[in-house]
Amino acid sequence: MARGSFVRWVIRALLVVVVLVAVACVIVFVASGRMLSARVEVPVAVAPVVLPEPDDTEALERGRYLVDHAFNCRICHAEDFGGRAEIDNAAMGRLWGPNLTTGEGSVTRDYTPADWARAIRHGLAPDGRRLILMPSEDYFAFSDEDIGAVVAYIRSMPPVDRPHPGLTVGPVARLLLVAGQISFAFDKIDHAAARTPATPGPTLEWGRVLGTTCIGCHGPGLSGGTIPGGDPSWPPAANLTRHETGLAAWTESDFVRAMREGRRPDGTAIRPPMPWQAYAGLTDDDLQALWLFLQDAAPKPHGGR
Ligand code: HEC
Ligand code: HEC
């Protein structure tokens, strides 16, 4: 081949690659745009949250307890609930947990009890848009009263003026969305599942409810592994089943120490994103319920999810 025609061949091949990449980008952008703007409906009647009486201080305290020690709402909606970016970079975009107070920039000021239930338990904005990053699957199993207590507590926060800077979903997040590597909570929830009203206490029944908050990271089978949509720097979630690669050798007091002090029986530290500092404030009864829940899970090798 003459030198000139070889160069022309290389240029043509490069052009084809550039065009293919551009077409792939457009496809990902259009497909993810459709997913992000689609409007859907909860396939069952939405049970509104049950708000306590305004002077019910016990319910407010229950709401605070759940928010701070089990639900971690503040990680994404800010300490003062005025909103913050949980993720903000060029690849993933600006995933903004919006202002839930009644101040300037509030998205929940005109919410009805059914709107709260739709967002927190079903993963939908009032207009039917599927919420991204918001882990509604963690909250689905909780009672109308518990979620009502959480809402009342959030409503009792002083108004914060913080406008919404706009949610942007970056190219890598769009690619992960189209590839099914990250998904909307709405699509993971069995909306018709019966919500067995469990009374909080040191029981397996309550552990099954409280333990749904562990599943996003540790997997539906609790055997851990790579956290879907997680930061690449995070360690894989640990195996919490009674398998030898999990907690087979652990006693209940080993578990309580891990949750309260962030240390394994051999003394090594449990690393982020495991939010043990939040769990450290769980009551003895709630830790016992979680232990019964873990003991009840079928043993599985690490990473089987
Ligand atoms: C892992 C981060 C994260 C956690 C934890 C989290 N949220 Fe969210 N939440 C978000 C993000 C991000 C959005 C906005 C998503 C969007 O607009 O697509 C959101 C949206 C919402 C909305 C809907 C607002 C609207 O646009 O109408 C409500 C209500 C809400 N969250 C309440 C809560 C409550 C209550 C908790 C705790 C029980 C909680 N969130 C925990 C990230 C989180
Ligand atoms: C945001 C993600 C996340 C959530 C939510 C979470 N964990 Fe973890 N957890 C992890 C990660 C990651 C590790 C491994 C940390 C390490 O390797 O240092 C871990 C480790 C642990 C360990 C230590 C086990 C071992 O052998 O190292 C226990 C016990 C544990 N988690 C229990 C729980 C329980 C119970 C819940 C729910 C109440 C829960 N976790 C919720 C991410 C999470």
CSV table of N, CA and C in Angstrom, one decimal, residues 92-168:
chain,number,residue,atom,x,y,z
A,92,MET,N,-20.8,11.9,37.4
A,92,MET,CA,-22.1,11.4,37.9
A,92,MET,C,-23.2,12.5,37.8
A,93,GLY,N,-22.7,13.8,37.9
A,93,GLY,CA,-23.7,14.9,37.9
A,93,GLY,C,-23.9,15.5,39.3
A,94,ARG,N,-24.8,16.4,39.4
A,94,ARG,CA,-25.2,16.9,40.7
A,94,ARG,C,-26.5,16.3,41.1
A,95,LEU,N,-26.3,15.3,42.1
A,95,LEU,CA,-27.5,14.6,42.5
A,95,LEU,C,-27.9,15.3,43.9
A,96,TRP,N,-28.9,16.1,43.8
A,96,TRP,CA,-29.3,17.1,44.9
A,96,TRP,C,-30.4,16.5,45.7
A,97,GLY,N,-30.2,16.3,47.0
A,97,GLY,CA,-31.3,15.9,47.9
A,97,GLY,C,-32.0,17.2,48.2
A,98,PRO,N,-33.2,17.4,47.8
A,98,PRO,CA,-33.9,18.7,47.9
A,98,PRO,C,-34.3,19.2,49.3
A,99,ASN,N,-34.6,20.4,49.4
A,99,ASN,CA,-35.0,21.1,50.6
A,99,ASN,C,-36.4,20.5,51.1
A,100,LEU,N,-36.4,19.9,52.3
A,100,LEU,CA,-37.6,19.3,52.8
A,100,LEU,C,-38.2,20.2,53.9
A,101,THR,N,-37.6,21.4,54.2
A,101,THR,CA,-38.2,22.2,55.2
A,101,THR,C,-39.3,23.1,54.5
A,102,THR,N,-39.9,24.1,55.2
A,102,THR,CA,-40.9,24.9,54.6
A,102,THR,C,-40.3,26.2,54.0
A,103,GLY,N,-39.0,26.4,54.1
A,103,GLY,CA,-38.4,27.6,53.6
A,103,GLY,C,-38.4,27.8,52.1
A,104,GLU,N,-37.7,28.9,51.7
A,104,GLU,CA,-37.5,29.2,50.3
A,104,GLU,C,-36.8,28.0,49.6
A,105,GLY,N,-37.4,27.5,48.5
A,105,GLY,CA,-36.7,26.4,47.8
A,105,GLY,C,-37.3,25.0,48.2
A,106,SER,N,-38.3,25.1,49.1
A,106,SER,CA,-38.9,23.8,49.5
A,106,SER,C,-39.6,23.1,48.4
A,107,VAL,N,-39.4,21.8,48.3
A,107,VAL,CA,-40.2,21.0,47.3
A,107,VAL,C,-41.4,20.3,48.0
A,108,THR,N,-41.4,20.4,49.3
A,108,THR,CA,-42.5,19.6,50.0
A,108,THR,C,-43.5,20.5,50.7
A,109,ARG,N,-43.4,21.8,50.5
A,109,ARG,CA,-44.3,22.8,51.3
A,109,ARG,C,-45.8,22.4,51.1
A,110,ASP,N,-46.2,22.0,49.8
A,110,ASP,CA,-47.6,21.8,49.6
A,110,ASP,C,-47.9,20.3,49.6
A,111,TYR,N,-47.0,19.5,50.1
A,111,TYR,CA,-47.2,18.0,50.1
A,111,TYR,C,-48.4,17.6,50.9
A,112,THR,N,-49.2,16.7,50.4
A,112,THR,CA,-50.3,16.0,51.2
A,112,THR,C,-49.7,14.8,51.9
A,113,PRO,N,-50.4,14.2,52.9
A,113,PRO,CA,-49.8,12.9,53.5
A,113,PRO,C,-49.6,11.8,52.4
A,114,ALA,N,-50.4,11.8,51.3
A,114,ALA,CA,-50.3,10.8,50.3
A,114,ALA,C,-49.0,11.2,49.5
A,115,ASP,N,-48.7,12.5,49.2
A,115,ASP,CA,-47.5,12.8,48.5
A,115,ASP,C,-46.2,12.3,49.3
A,116,TRP,N,-46.3,12.5,50.6
A,116,TRP,CA,-45.1,12.0,51.4
A,116,TRP,C,-45.0,10.5,51.3
A,117,ALA,N,-46.1,9.8,51.3
A,117,ALA,CA,-46.0,8.3,51.2
A,117,ALA,C,-45.5,8.0,49.8
A,118,ARG,N,-45.9,8.7,48.8
A,118,ARG,CA,-45.5,8.3,47.4
A,118,ARG,C,-44.0,8.6,47.3
A,119,ALA,N,-43.5,9.6,47.8
A,119,ALA,CA,-42.1,9.9,47.7
A,119,ALA,C,-41.2,9.0,48.6
A,120,ILE,N,-41.6,8.9,49.9
A,120,ILE,CA,-40.7,8.2,50.8
A,120,ILE,C,-40.8,6.7,50.6
A,121,ARG,N,-42.0,6.2,50.4
A,121,ARG,CA,-42.2,4.7,50.3
A,121,ARG,C,-42.2,4.1,48.9
A,122,HIS,N,-42.6,5.0,47.9
A,122,HIS,CA,-42.7,4.4,46.6
A,122,HIS,C,-41.7,5.0,45.6
A,123,GLY,N,-41.0,6.1,46.0
A,123,GLY,CA,-39.9,6.6,45.1
A,123,GLY,C,-40.4,7.5,44.0
A,124,LEU,N,-41.6,8.2,44.1
A,124,LEU,CA,-42.1,9.0,43.1
A,124,LEU,C,-42.3,10.5,43.6
A,125,ALA,N,-42.0,11.5,42.7
A,125,ALA,CA,-42.3,12.8,43.0
A,125,ALA,C,-43.8,13.0,42.8
A,126,PRO,N,-44.5,14.0,43.4
A,126,PRO,CA,-45.9,14.1,43.2
A,126,PRO,C,-46.4,14.1,41.7
A,127,ASP,N,-45.5,14.6,40.8
A,127,ASP,CA,-45.9,14.6,39.4
A,127,ASP,C,-45.6,13.2,38.7
A,128,GLY,N,-45.2,12.2,39.4
A,128,GLY,CA,-45.0,10.9,38.9
A,128,GLY,C,-43.6,10.6,38.3
A,129,ARG,N,-42.7,11.6,38.5
A,129,ARG,CA,-41.3,11.3,38.1
A,129,ARG,C,-40.6,10.4,39.1
A,130,ARG,N,-39.9,9.4,38.5
A,130,ARG,CA,-39.2,8.5,39.4
A,130,ARG,C,-37.9,9.2,40.0
A,131,LEU,N,-37.8,9.2,41.3
A,131,LEU,CA,-36.7,9.8,42.0
A,131,LEU,C,-35.5,9.0,41.9
A,132,ILE,N,-34.4,9.7,41.6
A,132,ILE,CA,-33.1,9.1,41.5
A,132,ILE,C,-32.3,9.2,42.8
A,133,LEU,N,-31.6,8.1,43.1
A,133,LEU,CA,-30.7,8.1,44.3
A,133,LEU,C,-31.5,7.9,45.7
A,134,MET,N,-32.7,8.4,45.7
A,134,MET,CA,-33.5,8.4,46.9
A,134,MET,C,-33.9,7.0,47.2
A,135,PRO,N,-33.4,6.4,48.4
A,135,PRO,CA,-33.6,4.9,48.6
A,135,PRO,C,-34.9,4.5,49.2
A,136,SER,N,-36.0,4.8,48.5
A,136,SER,CA,-37.3,4.5,49.0
A,136,SER,C,-37.5,3.0,49.3
A,137,GLU,N,-36.7,2.1,48.7
A,137,GLU,CA,-36.9,0.7,49.0
A,137,GLU,C,-36.5,0.4,50.4
A,138,ASP,N,-35.7,1.3,51.0
A,138,ASP,CA,-35.3,1.1,52.4
A,138,ASP,C,-36.5,1.4,53.4
A,139,TYR,N,-37.4,2.2,52.9
A,139,TYR,CA,-38.4,2.7,53.8
A,139,TYR,C,-39.8,2.1,53.6
A,140,PHE,N,-39.9,1.3,52.5
A,140,PHE,CA,-41.2,0.7,52.1
A,140,PHE,C,-41.9,-0.1,53.3
A,141,ALA,N,-41.1,-0.8,54.0
A,141,ALA,CA,-41.7,-1.8,55.0
A,141,ALA,C,-42.2,-1.1,56.2
A,142,PHE,N,-41.9,0.2,56.5
A,142,PHE,CA,-42.2,0.8,57.7
A,142,PHE,C,-43.7,1.2,57.7
A,143,SER,N,-44.3,1.3,58.9
A,143,SER,CA,-45.7,1.5,59.1
A,143,SER,C,-46.1,3.0,58.7
A,144,ASP,N,-47.4,3.2,58.5
A,144,ASP,CA,-47.9,4.6,58.2
A,144,ASP,C,-47.5,5.5,59.3
A,145,GLU,N,-47.6,5.0,60.6
A,145,GLU,CA,-47.3,5.8,61.8
A,145,GLU,C,-45.8,6.1,61.9
A,146,ASP,N,-44.9,5.1,61.6
A,146,ASP,CA,-43.5,5.4,61.7
A,146,ASP,C,-43.1,6.5,60.7
A,147,ILE,N,-43.6,6.3,59.4
A,147,ILE,CA,-43.2,7.3,58.4
A,147,ILE,C,-43.9,8.6,58.7
A,148,GLY,N,-45.1,8.6,59.3
A,148,GLY,CA,-45.8,9.8,59.7
A,148,GLY,C,-45.0,10.6,60.8
A,149,ALA,N,-44.4,9.8,61.7
A,149,ALA,CA,-43.6,10.4,62.7
A,149,ALA,C,-42.3,11.1,62.1
A,150,VAL,N,-41.7,10.4,61.1
A,150,VAL,CA,-40.6,11.0,60.4
A,150,VAL,C,-40.9,12.3,59.8
A,151,VAL,N,-42.1,12.3,59.1
A,151,VAL,CA,-42.6,13.5,58.4
A,151,VAL,C,-42.8,14.6,59.4
A,152,ALA,N,-43.5,14.3,60.5
A,152,ALA,CA,-43.8,15.3,61.5
A,152,ALA,C,-42.5,15.9,62.1
A,153,TYR,N,-41.5,15.0,62.3
A,153,TYR,CA,-40.2,15.5,62.8
A,153,TYR,C,-39.6,16.5,61.8
A,154,ILE,N,-39.5,16.1,60.5
A,154,ILE,CA,-38.9,16.9,59.5
A,154,ILE,C,-39.7,18.3,59.4
A,155,ARG,N,-41.0,18.2,59.5
A,155,ARG,CA,-41.9,19.4,59.5
A,155,ARG,C,-41.6,20.3,60.7
A,156,SER,N,-41.1,19.7,61.8
A,156,SER,CA,-40.8,20.5,63.0
A,156,SER,C,-39.5,21.3,62.9
A,157,MET,N,-38.7,21.0,61.8
A,157,MET,CA,-37.4,21.7,61.7
A,157,MET,C,-37.7,23.1,61.2
A,158,PRO,N,-36.8,24.1,61.7
A,158,PRO,CA,-36.9,25.5,61.3
A,158,PRO,C,-36.8,25.6,59.8
A,159,PRO,N,-37.6,26.5,59.2
A,159,PRO,CA,-37.5,26.7,57.7
A,159,PRO,C,-36.1,27.1,57.3
A,160,VAL,N,-35.6,26.5,56.2
A,160,VAL,CA,-34.3,26.9,55.7
A,160,VAL,C,-34.5,27.4,54.3
A,161,ASP,N,-33.9,28.6,54.0
A,161,ASP,CA,-34.0,29.1,52.6
A,161,ASP,C,-32.8,28.6,51.8
A,162,ARG,N,-33.0,27.7,50.9
A,162,ARG,CA,-31.9,27.2,50.1
A,162,ARG,C,-32.5,26.7,48.8
A,163,PRO,N,-32.4,27.5,47.7
A,163,PRO,CA,-33.0,27.1,46.5
A,163,PRO,C,-32.4,25.9,45.9
A,164,HIS,N,-33.2,25.2,45.1
A,164,HIS,CA,-32.7,24.0,44.4
A,164,HIS,C,-31.8,24.4,43.2
A,165,PRO,N,-30.6,24.0,43.1
A,165,PRO,CA,-29.7,24.4,42.0
A,165,PRO,C,-30.0,23.6,40.8
A,166,GLY,N,-30.9,22.7,40.8
A,166,GLY,CA,-31.1,21.9,39.6
A,166,GLY,C,-30.4,20.6,39.7
A,167,LEU,N,-31.1,19.5,39.3
A,167,LEU,CA,-30.5,18.2,39.3
A,167,LEU,C,-29.9,18.0,38.0
A,168,THR,N,-28.6,17.6,37.9
A,168,THR,CA,-28.0,17.2,36.7
A,168,THR,C,-27.5,15.8,36.7
